[in-house]
Amino acid sequence: MLTTQDDNKKLSWTTRIAYGLGDTAQNIVWGAMSIITLFYTDYVGVDPAIIGIIMLASRIFDGLADVIMGILVERTNSKWGKSRPWILWSSIPFAISIILIYTVPNTNNMLEYVYIFLTYEFCMLTYTALNLPYGSLSAMMTRISKERDMLSITRMALSPIGKILAVSVTLPLIKIFGDDQMAWIKVMSIWAILALILLLFCFYQCKETVIIKARNKETNKVPIKLQLKCLFNNIYFWLALSIWMMQNVIFFVTGTILPYFCKYIFFDDSLYSILYLVETCSMIGFTVLFSPILLKKFGKRNMSIIGVLIALIGHLIYLINPTDFMWVLASCIIRGIGFAPLNSVIFGFLGDVVEYGQWKFHLRQEGLIFSAGSVGTKVGPGITSAILTGLLSYSGYVASTTGNAIQPQSAIDMIVNLYMFGPIVVWLIILAILFAYKLDKTYPQIMKDLAIREAEGKL
């Protein structure tokens, strides 16, 4: 027998939904934190360039932590498996970190900067210890590529619900609770508790079933140097990493700039909640209704290319009248529809990379591939944050503690230009990467070869 009897069975919808709710939990918090730059600049009064430097430094450090986390997962052996126990172990620290990050003390600038870095980094590290094992868990629940794709689709259909809830409700709740720093702390405490409940449900419902006998014959102590060599020589790892990174970058660009756009172009930052809600609902609706159909007909890579082209066209249409709210609204709808195919199967790409790595190098690396792959999701947005906030600062953006500063025209122009042209650059990069990805064609033969080797007791 190649693997356990259960790892080639279809997963139940209860399992799929429980797995997806794990990402819903993380995105309840992450959705609210998508506007954290606005909190730092307009409620704490920190210069946007300083925030960009802090976030970049934190994310680069956390990128290194991702690789370490992958190695830890590979060496974890517990009664719950390799990846699953980390969801239990890291949930409470993650929830606590979310609250701490908003309790910036009102003191001198240097102490504020140190506090921001330490709490932001603590949040990033606990998120790493939670999110990366959570991602690799999907490759340990089933070896059927289509089942992993359905896990990814379910995950990406449910995860935006967390963001919708957080983004559409956070700013209105903050205004209800007093529109000050304490209001942010109260709201984030609510999200932290809700996220913790969903994460525990995910842990109890999702099981690791992939057990490869040939792998069990190994000492489970493969030298780190060999692990990293196989990882770095895996071409599809780099392509999947790049796809995942740019997916996060586009979210970061729009999530960072759009709140400022709404506040200073439309003079109502609460409109961001409406635009985000519309875009995300479009994404969820298309994901649920059409992504499984497109996946079956075109495969991951081709359906993603079609979607990205639609998103790019939608943004180009918006450029016709970039400061009109209705044009921005229409662009968000089209972007949501176009981004749905890629977004829904992003983790399916990584799951297939695991099988390719085993086929190519005779070494299976679920934890390391998912963990190291996420380095791009930290470093990419970190660099993007530094660029965006640096450009805002360069343009003369005025930070304040009241959120009522009057911005110079140079800052307004910068906000408009960043939102107009930033996404176009990202879409074009994603298209180039997707055209280079060819694994969909060879994957069936790879799995046949692996079945023969495993029947012989080999990896």
Coordinates of C-alpha atoms in Angstrom, one line a residue:
M1 CA 0.0 0.0 0.0
L2 CA 1.4 3.4 -1.0
T3 CA -0.4 5.6 1.6
T4 CA -3.1 5.3 4.2
Q5 CA -6.5 4.2 2.9
D6 CA -8.0 7.6 3.7
D7 CA -5.7 9.9 1.9
N8 CA -7.1 9.0 -1.5
K9 CA -10.8 9.4 -0.5
K10 CA -12.8 12.5 -1.2
L11 CA -13.0 14.9 1.7
S12 CA -16.3 15.6 3.3
W13 CA -17.9 19.1 3.0
T14 CA -17.7 19.4 6.8
T15 CA -13.9 18.9 6.5
R16 CA -13.6 21.3 3.6
I17 CA -15.6 24.0 5.4
A18 CA -13.8 23.5 8.7
Y19 CA -10.5 23.9 6.8
G20 CA -11.8 27.0 5.0
L21 CA -13.0 28.6 8.3
G22 CA -9.4 28.4 9.6
D23 CA -8.5 31.0 6.9
T24 CA -11.7 32.9 7.7
A25 CA -10.4 33.3 11.2
Q26 CA -7.0 34.5 10.1
N27 CA -8.5 36.9 7.6
I28 CA -10.9 38.4 10.2
V29 CA -7.8 39.7 11.8
W30 CA -5.8 40.3 8.6
G31 CA -8.7 42.1 7.0
A32 CA -8.8 44.6 9.9
M33 CA -5.0 44.9 9.7
S34 CA -5.1 45.8 6.0
I35 CA -5.8 49.3 7.2
I36 CA -3.2 49.3 9.9
T37 CA -1.1 52.0 8.1
L38 CA -4.1 54.3 8.4
F39 CA -4.2 53.6 12.1
Y40 CA -0.5 54.3 12.6
T41 CA -0.5 57.6 10.6
D42 CA -3.9 59.0 11.5
Y43 CA -4.5 57.8 15.0
V44 CA -1.0 57.4 16.5
G45 CA 0.6 60.1 14.4
V46 CA 3.6 58.3 13.0
D47 CA 5.2 59.4 9.7
P48 CA 4.3 57.0 6.9
A49 CA 7.9 56.5 5.9
I50 CA 8.8 55.3 9.4
I51 CA 5.9 52.8 9.2
G52 CA 7.2 51.5 5.9
I53 CA 10.7 51.0 7.2
I54 CA 9.4 49.1 10.3
M55 CA 7.1 46.9 8.3
L56 CA 9.9 46.1 5.7
A57 CA 12.4 45.2 8.5
S58 CA 9.8 43.1 10.3
R59 CA 8.8 41.2 7.1
I60 CA 12.3 40.5 6.0
F61 CA 13.1 39.1 9.5
D62 CA 9.8 37.1 9.4
G63 CA 10.7 35.8 5.9
L64 CA 13.7 34.1 7.5
A65 CA 11.5 32.8 10.2
D66 CA 9.3 31.1 7.6
V67 CA 12.1 28.9 6.5
I68 CA 12.9 27.9 10.1
M69 CA 9.2 27.2 10.6
G70 CA 9.1 24.9 7.6
I71 CA 12.0 22.9 9.0
L72 CA 10.3 22.7 12.4
V73 CA 7.2 21.3 10.8
E74 CA 9.2 18.7 8.9
R75 CA 10.7 17.6 12.3
T76 CA 7.4 17.7 14.2
N77 CA 6.0 14.3 15.2
S78 CA 3.0 14.4 17.6
K79 CA -0.2 12.4 18.1
W80 CA -1.9 15.0 15.9
G81 CA 0.7 14.9 13.1
K82 CA 3.2 17.4 11.7
S83 CA 1.2 20.5 10.7
R84 CA -2.1 20.2 12.6
P85 CA -0.7 20.6 16.2
W86 CA 0.7 24.1 15.3
I87 CA -2.8 25.4 14.7
L88 CA -3.6 24.5 18.3
W89 CA -0.3 25.7 19.8
S90 CA -0.2 29.1 18.0
S91 CA -3.9 30.2 18.1
I92 CA -3.9 31.9 21.5
P93 CA -0.6 33.8 21.1
F94 CA -1.8 35.0 17.7
A95 CA -5.1 36.3 19.2
I96 CA -3.2 38.1 22.0
S97 CA -0.7 39.6 19.5
I98 CA -3.5 41.3 17.6
I99 CA -4.6 43.2 20.6
L100 CA -1.1 44.2 21.7
I101 CA -0.3 45.6 18.3
Y102 CA -2.9 48.4 18.8
T103 CA -1.9 49.4 22.3
V104 CA 0.9 51.8 21.2
P105 CA 1.8 53.9 24.3
N106 CA 1.6 57.7 24.1
T107 CA 5.3 58.4 24.8
N108 CA 8.4 59.7 23.0
N109 CA 8.8 58.8 19.3
M110 CA 11.7 56.3 19.8
L111 CA 9.8 54.2 22.3
E112 CA 6.7 54.3 20.1
Y113 CA 8.8 53.0 17.1
V114 CA 10.4 50.2 19.2
Y115 CA 6.9 49.2 20.5
I116 CA 5.4 49.2 17.1
F117 CA 8.3 47.0 15.7
L118 CA 8.2 44.5 18.6
T119 CA 4.4 44.0 18.6
Y120 CA 4.2 44.0 14.8
E121 CA 7.0 41.4 14.7
F122 CA 5.4 39.3 17.5
C123 CA 2.2 39.3 15.5
M124 CA 4.1 38.3 12.3
L125 CA 5.9 35.4 14.1
T126 CA 2.7 34.0 15.7
Y127 CA 1.0 34.3 12.3
T128 CA 3.9 32.4 10.7
A129 CA 3.6 29.6 13.3
L130 CA -0.1 29.4 12.6
N131 CA -0.6 30.1 8.9
L132 CA 2.3 28.1 7.4
P133 CA 1.4 24.8 9.1
Y134 CA -2.2 25.5 8.3
G135 CA -1.3 25.8 4.6
S136 CA 0.9 22.7 4.5
L137 CA -1.9 20.8 6.3
S138 CA -3.9 20.6 3.0
A139 CA -1.1 18.5 1.4
M140 CA -1.3 16.1 4.3
M141 CA -5.1 15.7 4.2
T142 CA -5.2 14.2 0.7
R143 CA -3.0 13.4 -2.3
I144 CA -5.7 13.9 -4.9
S145 CA -4.8 17.0 -6.8
K146 CA -8.5 17.9 -7.5
E147 CA -9.3 17.4 -3.8
R148 CA -6.5 19.8 -2.8
D149 CA -7.9 22.2 -5.4
M150 CA -11.3 21.9 -3.9
L151 CA -9.8 22.6 -0.5
S152 CA -8.2 25.7 -1.9
I153 CA -11.4 26.8 -3.6
T154 CA -13.3 26.3 -0.3
R155 CA -10.6 28.1 1.6
M156 CA -10.6 31.0 -0.8
A157 CA -14.4 31.2 -0.8
L158 CA -14.6 31.4 2.9
S159 CA -11.5 33.4 3.8
P160 CA -12.8 36.6 2.2
I161 CA -15.8 36.4 4.5
G162 CA -13.4 37.2 7.3
K163 CA -12.0 40.1 5.5
I164 CA -15.5 41.3 4.5
L165 CA -16.6 41.2 8.1
A166 CA -13.6 43.0 9.4
V167 CA -13.2 45.6 6.7
S168 CA -16.9 46.5 6.3
V169 CA -17.5 46.7 10.1
T170 CA -14.2 47.8 11.6
L171 CA -14.2 51.5 10.7
P172 CA -18.0 51.9 11.5
L173 CA -17.5 50.2 14.9
I174 CA -14.4 52.4 15.6
K175 CA -16.5 55.4 15.0
I176 CA -19.3 54.1 17.3
F177 CA -16.8 53.3 20.1
G178 CA -15.3 56.8 20.0
D179 CA -13.1 57.0 16.9
D180 CA -9.9 57.0 18.9
Q181 CA -7.1 54.5 19.7
M182 CA -9.1 52.8 22.5
A183 CA -11.8 52.2 19.9
W184 CA -9.3 50.3 17.8
I185 CA -8.3 48.2 20.8
K186 CA -11.9 47.2 21.6
V187 CA -12.8 46.3 18.0
M188 CA -9.6 44.2 17.5
S189 CA -10.3 42.4 20.8
I190 CA -13.7 41.3 19.3
W191 CA -12.0 40.0 16.2
A192 CA -9.3 38.2 18.1
I193 CA -11.8 36.2 20.2
L194 CA -13.9 35.3 17.2
A195 CA -10.8 34.2 15.3
L196 CA -9.7 32.0 18.2
I197 CA -13.0 30.1 18.2
L198 CA -12.9 29.4 14.5
L199 CA -9.3 28.2 14.6
L200 CA -10.0 25.7 17.3
F201 CA -12.9 24.4 15.3
C202 CA -10.6 24.0 12.3
F203 CA -8.1 22.1 14.5
Y204 CA -10.6 19.6 15.8
Q205 CA -12.2 18.8 12.4
C206 CA -9.2 18.5 10.1
K207 CA -7.0 15.4 10.2
E208 CA -3.7 14.4 8.6
T209 CA -4.2 11.2 6.6
V210 CA -1.3 11.1 4.2
I211 CA 1.2 8.6 5.5
I212 CA 3.8 7.3 3.0
K213 CA 5.4 4.1 4.0
A214 CA 8.6 4.8 2.0
R215 CA 8.9 8.0 3.9
N216 CA 8.5 6.4 7.2
K217 CA 11.6 4.2 6.5
E218 CA 13.7 7.4 6.5
T219 CA 15.3 8.7 9.7
N220 CA 13.2 11.9 9.4
K221 CA 16.6 13.6 9.9
V222 CA 17.4 14.7 6.4
P223 CA 20.3 17.2 6.5
I224 CA 19.0 20.8 6.3
K225 CA 21.6 21.5 3.6
L226 CA 20.0 18.8 1.4
Q227 CA 16.5 20.0 2.1
L228 CA 17.4 23.5 1.1
K229 CA 19.3 22.3 -2.0
C230 CA 16.3 20.3 -3.2
L231 CA 14.0 23.3 -2.4
F232 CA 16.1 25.9 -4.2
N233 CA 16.5 23.6 -7.3
N234 CA 12.8 23.2 -7.6
I235 CA 11.8 25.5 -10.5
Y236 CA 8.1 25.2 -9.8
F237 CA 8.7 26.2 -6.2
W238 CA 10.0 29.5 -7.4
L239 CA 7.1 30.0 -9.8
A240 CA 4.5 29.2 -7.1
L241 CA 6.3 31.4 -4.6
S242 CA 6.2 34.3 -7.1
I243 CA 2.5 33.7 -7.9
W244 CA 1.7 33.7 -4.2
M245 CA 3.8 36.8 -3.5
M246 CA 2.2 38.9 -6.3
Q247 CA -1.2 37.8 -5.2
N248 CA -0.4 39.3 -1.8
V249 CA 1.2 42.4 -3.3
I250 CA -2.0 43.2 -5.3
F251 CA -4.1 42.9 -2.2
F252 CA -1.6 45.1 -0.3
V253 CA -1.5 47.8 -2.9
T254 CA -5.2 48.2 -3.1
G255 CA -5.7 47.6 0.6
T256 CA -3.2 50.3 1.6
I257 CA -4.0 53.0 -1.0
L258 CA -7.7 52.6 -1.3
P259 CA -8.6 53.8 2.2
Y260 CA -6.5 56.9 1.6
F261 CA -8.1 57.3 -1.8
C262 CA -11.6 57.2 -0.3
K263 CA -10.7 59.6 2.6
Y264 CA -9.0 62.3 0.5
I265 CA -10.6 61.9 -2.9
F266 CA -14.2 61.0 -1.9
F267 CA -13.9 62.7 1.5
D268 CA -15.4 59.6 3.3
D269 CA -13.1 56.8 4.4
S270 CA -16.1 54.6 5.2
L271 CA -16.6 54.2 1.4
Y272 CA -13.6 51.9 1.5
S273 CA -15.8 49.4 3.4
I274 CA -18.4 49.5 0.6
L275 CA -15.8 49.1 -2.2
Y276 CA -14.1 46.3 -0.4
L277 CA -17.4 44.5 0.3
V278 CA -18.5 44.8 -3.3
E279 CA -15.1 43.5 -4.7
T280 CA -14.9 40.7 -2.2
C281 CA -18.5 39.6 -2.7
S282 CA -17.9 39.5 -6.4
M283 CA -14.8 37.4 -5.8
I284 CA -16.7 35.0 -3.5
G285 CA -19.7 34.7 -5.8
F286 CA -17.5 33.9 -8.8
T287 CA -15.4 31.5 -6.8
V288 CA -18.3 29.5 -5.5
L289 CA -20.3 29.4 -8.8
F290 CA -17.7 29.2 -11.5
S291 CA -14.2 28.3 -10.2
P292 CA -14.9 24.5 -9.9
I293 CA -16.2 24.6 -13.5
L294 CA -13.3 26.5 -14.9
L295 CA -10.9 24.3 -13.0
K296 CA -12.3 21.2 -14.6
K297 CA -12.3 22.7 -18.1
F298 CA -9.1 24.7 -18.2
G299 CA -6.9 23.7 -15.2
K300 CA -5.3 26.0 -12.6
R301 CA -2.9 27.8 -14.8
N302 CA -5.1 28.6 -17.8
M303 CA -8.1 29.7 -15.7
S304 CA -5.8 32.0 -13.7
I305 CA -4.5 33.6 -16.9
I306 CA -8.1 34.3 -18.1
G307 CA -9.1 35.8 -14.8
V308 CA -6.0 38.1 -14.5
L309 CA -6.7 39.4 -18.1
I310 CA -10.2 40.2 -17.0
A311 CA -8.9 42.0 -13.9
L312 CA -6.4 44.0 -15.9
I313 CA -9.0 45.0 -18.5
G314 CA -11.3 46.1 -15.6
H315 CA -8.6 48.3 -14.2
L316 CA -7.8 49.8 -17.6
I317 CA -11.5 50.7 -18.0
Y318 CA -11.4 52.5 -14.6
L319 CA -8.6 54.8 -15.9
I320 CA -11.1 56.5 -18.1
N321 CA -12.5 58.4 -15.1
P322 CA -10.3 57.5 -12.1
T323 CA -11.7 60.0 -9.6
D324 CA -15.4 59.1 -10.1
F325 CA -16.8 56.8 -7.4
M326 CA -19.0 54.8 -9.8
W327 CA -16.0 54.1 -12.0
V328 CA -14.0 52.9 -9.0
L329 CA -17.0 50.8 -7.9
A330 CA -17.3 49.2 -11.4
S331 CA -13.6 48.5 -11.4
C332 CA -13.8 46.8 -8.0
I333 CA -16.5 44.5 -9.3
I334 CA -14.6 43.5 -12.4
R335 CA -11.4 43.1 -10.5
G336 CA -13.1 40.8 -8.0
I337 CA -14.5 38.6 -10.8
G338 CA -11.2 38.5 -12.6
F339 CA -9.1 37.8 -9.5
A340 CA -11.4 35.0 -8.3
P341 CA -9.9 32.1 -10.5
L342 CA -6.3 32.7 -9.4
N343 CA -7.2 33.4 -5.8
S344 CA -9.3 30.3 -5.5
V345 CA -6.5 27.8 -6.5
I346 CA -3.4 29.6 -5.2
F347 CA -2.7 26.9 -2.7
G348 CA -3.4 24.2 -5.2
F349 CA -0.3 25.4 -7.0
L350 CA 1.8 24.7 -3.9
G351 CA 0.3 21.3 -3.3
D352 CA 1.3 20.2 -6.8
V353 CA 4.8 21.5 -6.2
V354 CA 5.1 19.1 -3.2
E355 CA 4.4 16.2 -5.5
Y356 CA 6.8 17.5 -8.2
G357 CA 9.5 17.9 -5.6
Q358 CA 9.1 14.3 -4.4
W359 CA 9.2 13.1 -8.0
K360 CA 12.2 15.2 -9.0
F361 CA 14.4 14.9 -5.9
H362 CA 13.0 11.8 -4.0
L363 CA 12.2 14.1 -1.0
R364 CA 8.8 15.1 0.2
Q365 CA 8.7 18.6 1.8
E366 CA 5.2 19.8 2.5
G367 CA 6.1 21.9 5.5
L368 CA 9.2 23.5 3.9
I369 CA 7.6 24.2 0.6
F370 CA 4.6 26.0 2.1
S371 CA 6.7 27.8 4.7
A372 CA 9.5 28.9 2.4
G373 CA 6.9 29.7 -0.3
S374 CA 5.3 32.2 2.1
V375 CA 8.6 34.2 2.3
G376 CA 7.5 36.0 -0.8
T377 CA 4.2 36.9 0.9
K378 CA 6.1 38.6 3.6
V379 CA 9.0 40.2 1.7
G380 CA 6.9 41.2 -1.3
P381 CA 4.3 43.2 0.7
G382 CA 7.1 44.5 2.9
I383 CA 9.0 46.0 0.0
T384 CA 5.7 47.2 -1.4
S385 CA 4.8 48.9 1.9
A386 CA 8.2 50.6 2.0
I387 CA 7.7 51.9 -1.5
L388 CA 4.2 53.1 -1.0
T389 CA 4.7 54.8 2.4
G390 CA 8.0 56.2 1.2
L391 CA 6.3 57.8 -1.8
L392 CA 3.5 59.1 0.4
S393 CA 6.1 60.7 2.7
Y394 CA 8.1 62.1 -0.2
S395 CA 4.9 63.7 -1.6
G396 CA 4.5 65.6 1.7
Y397 CA 1.8 63.5 3.4
V398 CA 0.9 65.0 6.8
A399 CA 0.5 62.4 9.6
S400 CA -1.6 63.3 12.7
T401 CA -3.2 61.8 15.8
T402 CA -6.6 63.2 15.0
G403 CA -7.1 61.9 11.5
N404 CA -8.2 65.3 10.4
A405 CA -5.0 66.7 8.7
I406 CA -5.3 68.7 5.5
Q407 CA -3.1 67.1 2.8
P408 CA -1.1 69.1 0.2
Q409 CA -2.1 68.6 -3.4
S410 CA 1.2 66.8 -4.0
A411 CA 0.1 64.1 -1.5
I412 CA -3.4 63.9 -3.1
D413 CA -1.8 63.5 -6.6
M414 CA 0.5 60.7 -5.3
I415 CA -2.5 58.8 -3.8
V416 CA -4.3 58.9 -7.1
N417 CA -1.3 57.9 -9.2
L418 CA -0.5 55.0 -6.9
Y419 CA -4.0 53.6 -7.1
M420 CA -4.1 54.2 -10.9
F421 CA -0.9 52.6 -12.0
G422 CA 0.3 50.3 -9.2
P423 CA -2.1 47.5 -9.9
I424 CA -1.3 47.5 -13.6
V425 CA 2.3 46.7 -12.9
V426 CA 1.4 43.8 -10.6
W427 CA -1.1 42.3 -13.0
L428 CA 1.5 42.3 -15.8
I429 CA 4.1 40.5 -13.6
I430 CA 1.5 37.9 -12.6
L431 CA 0.7 37.2 -16.2
A432 CA 4.4 36.7 -17.1
I433 CA 4.8 34.2 -14.2
L434 CA 1.7 32.2 -15.2
F435 CA 2.8 31.8 -18.8
A436 CA 6.0 30.3 -17.5
Y437 CA 4.2 27.7 -15.3
K438 CA 3.8 24.3 -17.2
L439 CA 3.3 21.8 -14.3
D440 CA -0.4 21.2 -15.1
K441 CA 0.5 19.3 -18.2
T442 CA 3.0 17.0 -16.7
Y443 CA 1.3 16.4 -13.3
P444 CA -0.7 13.3 -14.3
Q445 CA 2.4 11.5 -15.4
I446 CA 4.3 12.6 -12.3
M447 CA 1.6 11.0 -10.1
K448 CA 1.8 7.7 -12.1
D449 CA 5.6 7.6 -11.7
L450 CA 5.2 8.2 -7.9
A451 CA 2.7 5.4 -7.6
I452 CA 5.1 3.0 -9.2
R453 CA 8.0 4.1 -7.0
E454 CA 6.0 4.0 -3.8
A455 CA 4.8 0.6 -4.6
E456 CA 8.4 -0.5 -4.6
G457 CA 9.0 1.2 -1.2
K458 CA 10.8 4.2 -2.7
L459 CA 10.2 7.9 -2.6

